[in-house]
Every structure is written in C-alpha cells, then in structure tokens.
mmCIF file of C-alpha atoms and ligand atoms in Angstrom:
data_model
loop_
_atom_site.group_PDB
_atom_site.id
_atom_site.type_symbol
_atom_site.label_atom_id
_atom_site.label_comp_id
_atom_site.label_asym_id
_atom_site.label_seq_id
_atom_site.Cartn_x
_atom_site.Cartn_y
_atom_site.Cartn_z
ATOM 1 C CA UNK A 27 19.547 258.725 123.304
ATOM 2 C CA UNK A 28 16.514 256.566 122.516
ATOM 3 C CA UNK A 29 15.537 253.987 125.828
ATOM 4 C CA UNK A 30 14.030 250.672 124.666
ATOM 5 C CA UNK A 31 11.716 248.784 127.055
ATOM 6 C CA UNK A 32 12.005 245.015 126.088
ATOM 7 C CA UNK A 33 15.491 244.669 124.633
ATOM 8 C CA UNK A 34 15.218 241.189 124.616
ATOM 9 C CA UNK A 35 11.676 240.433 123.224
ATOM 10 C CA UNK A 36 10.711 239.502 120.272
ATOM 11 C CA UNK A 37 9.914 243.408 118.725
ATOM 12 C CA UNK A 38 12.701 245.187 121.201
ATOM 13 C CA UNK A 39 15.804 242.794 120.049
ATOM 14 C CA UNK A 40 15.738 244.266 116.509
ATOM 15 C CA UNK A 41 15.137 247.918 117.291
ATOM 16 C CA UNK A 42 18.264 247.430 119.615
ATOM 17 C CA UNK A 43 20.093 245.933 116.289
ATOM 18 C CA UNK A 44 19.044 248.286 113.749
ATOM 19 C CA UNK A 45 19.416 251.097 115.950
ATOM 20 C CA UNK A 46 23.410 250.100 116.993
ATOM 21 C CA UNK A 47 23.689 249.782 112.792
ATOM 22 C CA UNK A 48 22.775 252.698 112.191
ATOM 23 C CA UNK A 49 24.982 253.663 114.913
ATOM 24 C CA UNK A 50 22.620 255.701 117.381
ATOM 25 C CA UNK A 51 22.943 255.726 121.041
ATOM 26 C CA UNK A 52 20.928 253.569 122.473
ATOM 27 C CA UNK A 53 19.800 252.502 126.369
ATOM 28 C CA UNK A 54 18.295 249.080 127.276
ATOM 29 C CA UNK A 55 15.775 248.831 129.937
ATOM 30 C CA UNK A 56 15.425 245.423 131.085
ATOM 31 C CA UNK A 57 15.200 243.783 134.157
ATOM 32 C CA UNK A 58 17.364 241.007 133.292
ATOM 33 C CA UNK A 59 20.794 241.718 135.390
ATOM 34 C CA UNK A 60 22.349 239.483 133.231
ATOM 35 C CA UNK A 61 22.497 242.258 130.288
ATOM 36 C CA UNK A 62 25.653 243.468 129.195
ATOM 37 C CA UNK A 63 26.628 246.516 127.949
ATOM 38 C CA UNK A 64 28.141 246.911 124.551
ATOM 39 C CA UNK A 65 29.671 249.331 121.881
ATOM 40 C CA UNK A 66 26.530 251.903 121.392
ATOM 41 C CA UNK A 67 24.702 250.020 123.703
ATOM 42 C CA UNK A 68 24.208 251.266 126.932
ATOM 43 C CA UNK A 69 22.071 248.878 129.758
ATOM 44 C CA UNK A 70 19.611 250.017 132.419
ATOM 45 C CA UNK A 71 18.466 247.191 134.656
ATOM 46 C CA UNK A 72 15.406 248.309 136.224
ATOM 47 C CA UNK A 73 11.777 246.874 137.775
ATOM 48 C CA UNK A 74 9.306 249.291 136.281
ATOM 49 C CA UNK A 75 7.663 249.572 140.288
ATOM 50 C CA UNK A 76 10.962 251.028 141.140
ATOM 51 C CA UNK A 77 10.132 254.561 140.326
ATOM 52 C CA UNK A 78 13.950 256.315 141.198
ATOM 53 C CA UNK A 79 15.860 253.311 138.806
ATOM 54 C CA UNK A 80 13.150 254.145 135.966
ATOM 55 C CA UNK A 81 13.571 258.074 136.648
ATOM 56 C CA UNK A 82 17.500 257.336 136.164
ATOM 57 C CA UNK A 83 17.320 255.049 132.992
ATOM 58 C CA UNK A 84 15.480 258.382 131.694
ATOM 59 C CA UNK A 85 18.439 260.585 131.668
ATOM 60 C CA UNK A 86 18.981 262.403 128.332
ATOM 61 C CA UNK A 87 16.327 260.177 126.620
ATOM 62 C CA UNK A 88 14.865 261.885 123.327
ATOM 63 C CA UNK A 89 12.578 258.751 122.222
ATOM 64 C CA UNK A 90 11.476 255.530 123.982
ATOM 65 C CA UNK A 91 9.878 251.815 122.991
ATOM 66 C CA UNK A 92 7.407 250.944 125.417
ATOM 67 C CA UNK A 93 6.020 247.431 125.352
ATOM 68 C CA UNK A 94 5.485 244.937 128.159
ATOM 69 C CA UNK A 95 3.631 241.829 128.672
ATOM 70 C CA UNK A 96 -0.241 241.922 128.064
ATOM 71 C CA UNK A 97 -1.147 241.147 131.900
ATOM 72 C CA UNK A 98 0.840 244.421 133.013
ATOM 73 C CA UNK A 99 0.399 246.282 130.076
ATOM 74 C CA UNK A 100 -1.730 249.547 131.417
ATOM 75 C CA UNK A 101 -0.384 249.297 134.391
ATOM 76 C CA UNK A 102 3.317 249.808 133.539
ATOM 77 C CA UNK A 103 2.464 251.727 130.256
ATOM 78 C CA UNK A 104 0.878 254.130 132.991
ATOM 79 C CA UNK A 105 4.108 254.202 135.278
ATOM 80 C CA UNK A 106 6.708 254.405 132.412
ATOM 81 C CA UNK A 107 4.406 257.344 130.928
ATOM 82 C CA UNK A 108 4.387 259.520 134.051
ATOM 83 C CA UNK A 109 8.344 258.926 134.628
ATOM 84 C CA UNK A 110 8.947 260.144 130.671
ATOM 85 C CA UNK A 111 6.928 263.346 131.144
ATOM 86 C CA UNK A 112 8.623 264.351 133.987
ATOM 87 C CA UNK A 113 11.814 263.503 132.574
ATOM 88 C CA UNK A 114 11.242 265.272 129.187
ATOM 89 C CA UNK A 115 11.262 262.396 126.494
ATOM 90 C CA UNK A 116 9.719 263.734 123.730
ATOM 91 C CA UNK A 117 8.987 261.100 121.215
ATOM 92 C CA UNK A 118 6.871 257.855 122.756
ATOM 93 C CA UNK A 119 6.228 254.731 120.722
ATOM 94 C CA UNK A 120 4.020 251.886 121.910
ATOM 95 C CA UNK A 121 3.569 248.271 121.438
ATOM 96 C CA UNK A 122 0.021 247.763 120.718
ATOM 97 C CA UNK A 123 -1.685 244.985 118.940
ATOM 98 C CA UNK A 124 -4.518 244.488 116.778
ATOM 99 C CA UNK A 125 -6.704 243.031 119.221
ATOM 100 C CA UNK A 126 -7.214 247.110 120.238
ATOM 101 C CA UNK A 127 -9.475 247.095 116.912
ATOM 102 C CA UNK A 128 -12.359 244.940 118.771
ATOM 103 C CA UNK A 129 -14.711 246.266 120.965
ATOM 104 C CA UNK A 130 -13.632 246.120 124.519
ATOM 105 C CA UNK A 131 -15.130 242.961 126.062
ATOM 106 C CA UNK A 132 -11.937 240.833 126.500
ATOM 107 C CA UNK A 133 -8.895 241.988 129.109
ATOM 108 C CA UNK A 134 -6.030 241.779 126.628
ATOM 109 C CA UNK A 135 -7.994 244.211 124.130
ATOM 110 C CA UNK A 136 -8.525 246.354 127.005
ATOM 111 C CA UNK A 137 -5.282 246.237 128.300
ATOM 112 C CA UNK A 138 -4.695 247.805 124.757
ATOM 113 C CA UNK A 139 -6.629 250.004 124.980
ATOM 114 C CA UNK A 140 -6.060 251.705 127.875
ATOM 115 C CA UNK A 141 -2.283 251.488 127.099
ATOM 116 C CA UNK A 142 -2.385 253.392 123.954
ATOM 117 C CA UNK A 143 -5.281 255.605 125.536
ATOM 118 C CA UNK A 144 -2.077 256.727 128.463
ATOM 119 C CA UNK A 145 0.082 257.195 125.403
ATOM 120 C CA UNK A 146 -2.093 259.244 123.437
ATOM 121 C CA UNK A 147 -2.676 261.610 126.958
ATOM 122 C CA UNK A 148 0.950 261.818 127.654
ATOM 123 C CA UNK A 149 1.553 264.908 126.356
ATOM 124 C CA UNK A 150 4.644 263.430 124.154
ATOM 125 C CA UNK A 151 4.619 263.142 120.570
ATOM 126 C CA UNK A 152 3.457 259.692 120.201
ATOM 127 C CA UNK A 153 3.223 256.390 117.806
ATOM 128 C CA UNK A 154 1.302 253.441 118.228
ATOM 129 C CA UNK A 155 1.905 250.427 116.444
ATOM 130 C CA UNK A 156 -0.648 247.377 116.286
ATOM 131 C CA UNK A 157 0.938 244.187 115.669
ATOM 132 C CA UNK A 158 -0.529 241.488 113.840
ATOM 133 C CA UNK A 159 0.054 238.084 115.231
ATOM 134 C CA UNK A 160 3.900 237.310 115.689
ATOM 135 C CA UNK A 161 5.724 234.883 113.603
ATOM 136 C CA UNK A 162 7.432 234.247 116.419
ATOM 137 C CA UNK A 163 4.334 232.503 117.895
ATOM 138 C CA UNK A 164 5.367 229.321 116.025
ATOM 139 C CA UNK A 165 7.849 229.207 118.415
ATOM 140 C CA UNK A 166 5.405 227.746 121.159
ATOM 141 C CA UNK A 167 5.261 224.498 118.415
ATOM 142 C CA UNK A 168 8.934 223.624 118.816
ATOM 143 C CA UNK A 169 8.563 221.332 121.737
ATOM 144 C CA UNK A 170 6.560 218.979 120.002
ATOM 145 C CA UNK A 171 7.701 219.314 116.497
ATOM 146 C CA UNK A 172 11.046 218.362 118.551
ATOM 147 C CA UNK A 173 9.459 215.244 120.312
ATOM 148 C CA UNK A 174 6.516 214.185 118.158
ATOM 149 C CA UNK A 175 7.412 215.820 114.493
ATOM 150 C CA UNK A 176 3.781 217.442 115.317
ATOM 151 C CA UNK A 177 2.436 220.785 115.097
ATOM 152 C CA UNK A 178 -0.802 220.989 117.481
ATOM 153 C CA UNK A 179 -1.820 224.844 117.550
ATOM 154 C CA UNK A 180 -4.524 225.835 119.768
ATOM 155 C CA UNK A 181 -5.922 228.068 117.542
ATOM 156 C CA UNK A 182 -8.513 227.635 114.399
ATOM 157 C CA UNK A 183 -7.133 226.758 111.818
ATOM 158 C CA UNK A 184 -8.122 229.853 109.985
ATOM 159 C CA UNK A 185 -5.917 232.240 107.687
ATOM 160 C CA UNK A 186 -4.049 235.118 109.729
ATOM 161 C CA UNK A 187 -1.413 237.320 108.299
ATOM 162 C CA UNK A 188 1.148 236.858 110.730
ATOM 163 C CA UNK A 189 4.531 239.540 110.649
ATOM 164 C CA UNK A 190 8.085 239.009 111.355
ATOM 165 C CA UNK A 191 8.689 240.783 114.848
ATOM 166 C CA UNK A 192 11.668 242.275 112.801
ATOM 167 C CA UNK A 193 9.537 244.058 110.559
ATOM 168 C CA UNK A 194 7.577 245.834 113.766
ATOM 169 C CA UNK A 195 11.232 246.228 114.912
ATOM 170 C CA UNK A 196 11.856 248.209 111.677
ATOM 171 C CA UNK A 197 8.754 250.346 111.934
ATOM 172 C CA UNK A 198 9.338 251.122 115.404
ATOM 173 C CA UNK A 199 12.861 252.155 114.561
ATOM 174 C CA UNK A 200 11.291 254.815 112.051
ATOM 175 C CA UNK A 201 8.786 256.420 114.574
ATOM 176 C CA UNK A 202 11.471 256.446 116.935
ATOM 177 C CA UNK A 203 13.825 258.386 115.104
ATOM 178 C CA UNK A 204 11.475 261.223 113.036
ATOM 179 C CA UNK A 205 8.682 263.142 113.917
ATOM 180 C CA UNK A 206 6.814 261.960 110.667
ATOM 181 C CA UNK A 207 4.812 259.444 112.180
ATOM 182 C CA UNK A 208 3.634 261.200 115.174
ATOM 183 C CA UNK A 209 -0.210 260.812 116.256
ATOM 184 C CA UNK A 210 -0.353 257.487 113.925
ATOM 185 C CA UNK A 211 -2.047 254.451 114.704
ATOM 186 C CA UNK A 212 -0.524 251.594 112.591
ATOM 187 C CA UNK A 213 -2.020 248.065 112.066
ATOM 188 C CA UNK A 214 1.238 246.235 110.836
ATOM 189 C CA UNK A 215 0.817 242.200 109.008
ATOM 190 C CA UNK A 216 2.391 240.007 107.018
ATOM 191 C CA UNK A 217 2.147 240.263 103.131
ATOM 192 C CA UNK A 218 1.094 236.286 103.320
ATOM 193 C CA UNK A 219 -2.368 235.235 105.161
ATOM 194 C CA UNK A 220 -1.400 231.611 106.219
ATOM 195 C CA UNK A 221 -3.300 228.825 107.991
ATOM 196 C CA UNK A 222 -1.406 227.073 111.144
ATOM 197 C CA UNK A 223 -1.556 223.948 108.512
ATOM 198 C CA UNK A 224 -0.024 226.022 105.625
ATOM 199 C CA UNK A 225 2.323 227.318 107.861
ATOM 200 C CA UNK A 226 3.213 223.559 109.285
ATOM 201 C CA UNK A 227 4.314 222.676 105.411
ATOM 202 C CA UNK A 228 6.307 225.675 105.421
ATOM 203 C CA UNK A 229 8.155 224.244 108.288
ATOM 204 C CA UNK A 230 8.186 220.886 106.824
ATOM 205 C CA UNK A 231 9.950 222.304 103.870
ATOM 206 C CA UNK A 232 12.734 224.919 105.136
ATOM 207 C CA UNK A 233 13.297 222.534 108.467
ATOM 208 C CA UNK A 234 13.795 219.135 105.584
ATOM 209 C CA UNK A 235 11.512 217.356 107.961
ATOM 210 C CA UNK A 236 8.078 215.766 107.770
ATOM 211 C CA UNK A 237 5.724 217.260 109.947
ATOM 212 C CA UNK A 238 2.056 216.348 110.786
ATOM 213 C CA UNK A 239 -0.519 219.079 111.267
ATOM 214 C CA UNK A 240 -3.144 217.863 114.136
ATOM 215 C CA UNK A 241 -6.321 220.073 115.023
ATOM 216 C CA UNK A 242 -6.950 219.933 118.874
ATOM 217 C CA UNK A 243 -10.548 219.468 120.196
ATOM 218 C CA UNK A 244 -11.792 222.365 122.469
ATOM 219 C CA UNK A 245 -10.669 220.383 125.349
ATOM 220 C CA UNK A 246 -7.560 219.712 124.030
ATOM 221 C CA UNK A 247 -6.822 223.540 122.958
ATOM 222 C CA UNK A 248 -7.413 225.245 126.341
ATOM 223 C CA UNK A 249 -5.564 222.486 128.102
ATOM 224 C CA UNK A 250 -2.633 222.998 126.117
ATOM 225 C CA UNK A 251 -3.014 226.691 126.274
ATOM 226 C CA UNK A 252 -3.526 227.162 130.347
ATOM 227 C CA UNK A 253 -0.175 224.617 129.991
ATOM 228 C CA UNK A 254 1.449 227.546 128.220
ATOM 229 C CA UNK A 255 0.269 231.112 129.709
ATOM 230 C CA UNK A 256 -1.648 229.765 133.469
ATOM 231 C CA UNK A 257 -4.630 228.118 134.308
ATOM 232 C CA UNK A 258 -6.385 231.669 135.443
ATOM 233 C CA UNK A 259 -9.800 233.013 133.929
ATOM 234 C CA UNK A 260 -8.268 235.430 132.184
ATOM 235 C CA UNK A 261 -6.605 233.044 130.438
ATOM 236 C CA UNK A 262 -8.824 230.330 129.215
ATOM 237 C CA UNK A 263 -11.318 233.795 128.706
ATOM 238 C CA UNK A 264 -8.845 234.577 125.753
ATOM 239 C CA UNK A 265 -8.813 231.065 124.310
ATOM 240 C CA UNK A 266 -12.099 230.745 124.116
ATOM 241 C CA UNK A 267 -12.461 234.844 122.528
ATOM 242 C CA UNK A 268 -9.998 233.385 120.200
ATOM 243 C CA UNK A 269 -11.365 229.825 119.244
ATOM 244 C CA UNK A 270 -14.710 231.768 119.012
ATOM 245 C CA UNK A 271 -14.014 234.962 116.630
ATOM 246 C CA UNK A 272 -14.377 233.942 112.769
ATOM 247 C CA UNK A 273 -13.493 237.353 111.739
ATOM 248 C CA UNK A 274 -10.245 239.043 113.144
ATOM 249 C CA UNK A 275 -8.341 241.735 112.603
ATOM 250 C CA UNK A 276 -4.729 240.164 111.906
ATOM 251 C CA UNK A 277 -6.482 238.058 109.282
ATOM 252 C CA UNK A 278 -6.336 240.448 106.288
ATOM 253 C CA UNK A 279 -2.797 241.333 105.206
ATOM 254 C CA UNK A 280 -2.731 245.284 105.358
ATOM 255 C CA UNK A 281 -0.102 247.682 102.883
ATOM 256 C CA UNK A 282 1.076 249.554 105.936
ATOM 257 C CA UNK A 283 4.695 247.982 106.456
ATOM 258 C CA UNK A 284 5.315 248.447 103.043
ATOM 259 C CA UNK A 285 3.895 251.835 102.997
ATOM 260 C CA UNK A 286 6.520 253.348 105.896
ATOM 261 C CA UNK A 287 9.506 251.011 104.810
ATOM 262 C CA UNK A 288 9.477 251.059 100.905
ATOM 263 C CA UNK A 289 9.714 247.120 100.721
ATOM 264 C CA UNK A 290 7.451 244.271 101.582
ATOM 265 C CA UNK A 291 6.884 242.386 104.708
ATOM 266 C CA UNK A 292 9.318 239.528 105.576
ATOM 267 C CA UNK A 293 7.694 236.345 104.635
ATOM 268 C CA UNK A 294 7.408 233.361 106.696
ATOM 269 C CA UNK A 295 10.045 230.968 105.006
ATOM 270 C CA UNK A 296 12.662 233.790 105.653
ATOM 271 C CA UNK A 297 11.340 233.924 109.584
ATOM 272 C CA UNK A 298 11.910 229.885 109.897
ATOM 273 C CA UNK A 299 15.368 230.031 107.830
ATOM 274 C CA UNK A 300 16.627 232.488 110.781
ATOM 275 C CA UNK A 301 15.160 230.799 113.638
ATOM 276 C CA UNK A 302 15.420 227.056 112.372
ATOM 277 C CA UNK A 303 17.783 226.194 115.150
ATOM 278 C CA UNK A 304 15.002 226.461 117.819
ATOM 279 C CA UNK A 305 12.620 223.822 116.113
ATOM 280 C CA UNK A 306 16.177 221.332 115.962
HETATM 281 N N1 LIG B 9 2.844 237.758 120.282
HETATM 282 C C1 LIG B 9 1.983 238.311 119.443
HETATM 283 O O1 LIG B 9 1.460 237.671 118.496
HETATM 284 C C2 LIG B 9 1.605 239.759 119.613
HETATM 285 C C3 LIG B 9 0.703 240.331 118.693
HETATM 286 C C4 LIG B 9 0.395 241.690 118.805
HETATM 287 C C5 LIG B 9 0.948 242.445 119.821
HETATM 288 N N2 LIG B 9 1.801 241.859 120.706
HETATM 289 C C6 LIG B 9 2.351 242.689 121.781
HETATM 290 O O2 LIG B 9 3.708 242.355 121.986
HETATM 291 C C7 LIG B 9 3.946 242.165 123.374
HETATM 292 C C8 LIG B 9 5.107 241.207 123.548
HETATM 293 O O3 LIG B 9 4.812 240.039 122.906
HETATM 294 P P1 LIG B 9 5.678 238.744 122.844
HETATM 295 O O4 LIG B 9 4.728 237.643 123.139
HETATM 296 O O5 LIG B 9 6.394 238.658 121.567
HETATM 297 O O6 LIG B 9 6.679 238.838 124.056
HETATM 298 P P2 LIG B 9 8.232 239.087 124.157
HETATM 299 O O7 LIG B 9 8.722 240.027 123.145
HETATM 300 O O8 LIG B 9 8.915 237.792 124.283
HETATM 301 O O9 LIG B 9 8.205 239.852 125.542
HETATM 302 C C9 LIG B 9 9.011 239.576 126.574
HETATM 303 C C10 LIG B 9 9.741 240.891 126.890
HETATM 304 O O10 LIG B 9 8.956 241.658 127.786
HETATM 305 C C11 LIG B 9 9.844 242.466 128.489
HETATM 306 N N3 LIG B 9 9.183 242.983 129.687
HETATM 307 C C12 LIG B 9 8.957 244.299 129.936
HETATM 308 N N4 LIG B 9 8.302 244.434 131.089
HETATM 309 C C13 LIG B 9 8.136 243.191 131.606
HETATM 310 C C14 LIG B 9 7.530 242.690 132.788
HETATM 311 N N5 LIG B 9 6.971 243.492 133.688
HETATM 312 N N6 LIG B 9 7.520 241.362 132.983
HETATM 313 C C15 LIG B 9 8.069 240.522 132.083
HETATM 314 N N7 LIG B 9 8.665 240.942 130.947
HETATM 315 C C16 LIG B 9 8.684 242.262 130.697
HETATM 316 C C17 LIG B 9 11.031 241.541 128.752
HETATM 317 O O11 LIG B 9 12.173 242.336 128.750
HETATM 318 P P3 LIG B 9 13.334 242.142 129.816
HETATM 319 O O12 LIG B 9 13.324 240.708 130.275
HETATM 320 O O13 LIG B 9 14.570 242.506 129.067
HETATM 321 O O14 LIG B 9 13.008 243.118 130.899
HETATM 322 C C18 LIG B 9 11.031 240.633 127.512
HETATM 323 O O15 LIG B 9 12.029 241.057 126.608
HETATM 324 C C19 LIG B 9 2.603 241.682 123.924
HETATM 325 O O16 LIG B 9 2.464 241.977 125.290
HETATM 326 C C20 LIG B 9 1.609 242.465 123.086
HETATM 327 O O17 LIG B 9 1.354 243.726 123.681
HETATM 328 C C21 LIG B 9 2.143 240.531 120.618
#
C-alpha cells in the first residue's frame, strides 16, 4: 500500500492517478471529508494533530508522499515521520523545494530544511524531491486575466524554469515504488526557462485571447501578494526575499526529470492546454 499526503494538491493528484494506472493500491490522506473512495483508491480522512487517525491511515503502508503547506511544513513533516517509524513504512518521499538550496535566512527555506533534515533522520529509506517553481502558480493570474485580460505577477520579471506538478507527480511515483532512488536529493525544473511576460504570450496564444503583461511597483506586488497568502511578516518577508534575489535556484533548467523518467519535462503550452478551463 503506498499512503499519499496531499491527494488533492497540485504534486499529490497525479501520483494518486498514475499510481491507480498502474493499478497499485493506494491510500489518500486528506483532511477533506468530502473524499470519496474509489476502485484502487482507498481514503483516510485525517488532521495530522490527531495522532490515533494518522497511526490508523498507516496500516500496511510500504511507501508514503509527504508534503504539506510551507507554514506547517516541519512541524507536520515531524509528526507524520514519528507515526511512520512506529508503524513500519519503509520507503519515505518528501516534498521539498528548491528554495532548500539557499542559505537559511528566510522561514520557507528553513521550513525546508528542517523538513527534509526529519526525513533524512527517520530511519526509513528516504527521497527528497526539490521542486522548481509550479506551473500551476499561473493559476493565481486567472482572476484577472478573467476580469481585466491582464496578467500582473508579483514577481520579477526574470527567467525561471517552472515544471508541470505532473512531472514531480511522475518522479515521486518512481521513488515511491523502487528502492533506486533512496538517499537522493533531486532538484526537478522545467526544460523551458520562461519570463512571467513570455509566459503571458503563451497564454495569449493557447487561451486565443489577447492578454496584457503589466509589471507591479513594489507597492503594488506585496499588496497583491499579502491579498493572496496573509498580511503576516512572514509573508511580505518572502516577497520581498523574492523581489530581491537576482540569482535563484529554479532559474536554470536542470537534466534531472529527464534523467529518472527517460523523456523531457512537460512544457508550458501543454500545462495551459490541460488547465485552460480555469483561466475561462
Ligand atoms: N508552488 C510552488 O511553486 C512550489 C515550489 C516548490 C515546492 N513546493 C512545495 O509544494 C507544496 C505544495 O505546494 P502548492 O502550492 O502546489 O500547494 P497544493 O498542492 O495546492 O497544496 C494543497 C494541499 O496540501 C494538503 N495539505 C496537507 N496538509 C495540510 C494542512 N495541514 N493544511 C492545509 N493543506 C494541507 C491538502 O490536502 P488535503 O486538503 O487533501 O488534506 C492540499 O491537497 C509547498 O508547501 C512546497 O513545500 C511548491
């Protein structure tokens, strides 16, 4: 049985999918009640602070997908850990992201960092996987590509080589099911390094509508983006990390989804053909 934390994020939806194809048993943890079981698909609601319903959702599990949001990320990484060593999972693969590459003055890169540093300690045969920035990001432009046919992005409007969340999905799936990749540290991108603006005419083009690209003023960026994720310190501490940093780590395409899968990274036109409905 392989348990996979997220099933309805952006990274844990696939795994779920190309897991059931390849017909493997598989167990969602979620805490959305509204999950329903399905053929090879079995559901585990639970709240990661409820120790007993995440020691139960660990029955007979082989291999799990940890992720969780970046404000709780040690925190539950640290809970789920201690509940899958006592319960005997053998094979854990984490959610990381790229940001773990920079030194540690910033709470989401040491959120990552501590994360992967549980994982690594667990005891388990383990796989940690750095994502790139998220095509899936783009999302967060649909409301007013939908009202203004604009695309304002809060971030520079500098090259990164965003990834398909599918393509993580994919990699994951591999760790999860061989002991091949165990005590790896991937960084997973794109194959494409694309600016917010070239990514904008890329949307223009597979949506069929004219877009206009507009770059937001500092002002403008961190109101938008406390809009978004909360007006707390932490918050408008990563904007400005973000708006500030010329030279990131998810800006350099990298071979390593490629490497594992034998075929090259999704590319962005695919990602907006699938998900064109949600910019409509
Ligand atoms: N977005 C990026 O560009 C990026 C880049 C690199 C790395 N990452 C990593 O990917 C993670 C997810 O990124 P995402 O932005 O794409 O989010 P997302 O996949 O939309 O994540 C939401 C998922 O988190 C799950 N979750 C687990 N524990 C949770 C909790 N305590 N509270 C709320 N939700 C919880 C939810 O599952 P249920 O509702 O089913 O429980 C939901 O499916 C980040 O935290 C980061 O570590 C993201």
């Amino acid at each position: 049985m392989i348990a996979v934390i997220g099933p309805t994020g952006n990274v844990g939806r696939g795994i779920v999918e190309l897991l059931r194809n390849k017909r493997m048993s598989v167990r969602a943890l979620t805490r959305n009640p509204g999950m329903r079981p399905e053929e090879g698909l079995e559901v585990a609601v639970t709240d990661f602070h409820d120790r007993a319903a995440t020691a139960a959702a660990m029955q007979n599990v082989e291999a799990m997908f940890i992720m969780a949001p970046v404000a709780v990320l040690a925190e539950q990484t640290t809970a789920v850990v201690a509940v899958a060593r006592q319960h005997g999972v053998r094979r854990l693969v984490l959610l990381s992201s790229l940001c773990a590459e920079q030194p540690p003055n910033n709470a989401p890169t040491l959120q990552h960092q501590m994360a992967e540093e549980i994982v690594r300690e667990s005891g388990c045969e383990w796989t940690i996987l750095r994502g790139g920035q998220f095509m899936s990001n783009t999302l967060r432009w649909a409301a007013s590509i939908r009202s203004a046919r604009q695309v304002r992005p809060y971030v520079r409007n500098d090259p990164s080589a965003i990834i398909d969340p599918l393509d993580i999905s994919a990699v994951a799936v591999e760790a999860l099911r061989c002991s091949t990749h165990r005590a790896k540290t991937y960084g997973l991108t794109g194959a494409e390094e694309l600016t917010p603006e070239q990514c904008t005419k890329i949307l223009s083009e597979r949506l069929g509508i004219r877009l206009d690209y507009v770059e937001l003023s500092d002002e403008e960026a961190e109101r938008a983006y406390v809009q978004l994720f909360g007006d707390t310190a932490e918050v408008r501490e990563k904007l400005r990390a973000l708006r500030a940093s010329a030279d990131l780590p998810w800006q350099k395409r990298r071979p390593t989804v490629s490497d594992i899968l034998g075929r090259s990274p999704r590319r962005f036109a695919q990602w907006v053909d699938v998900n064109a409905t949600a910019f409509r």
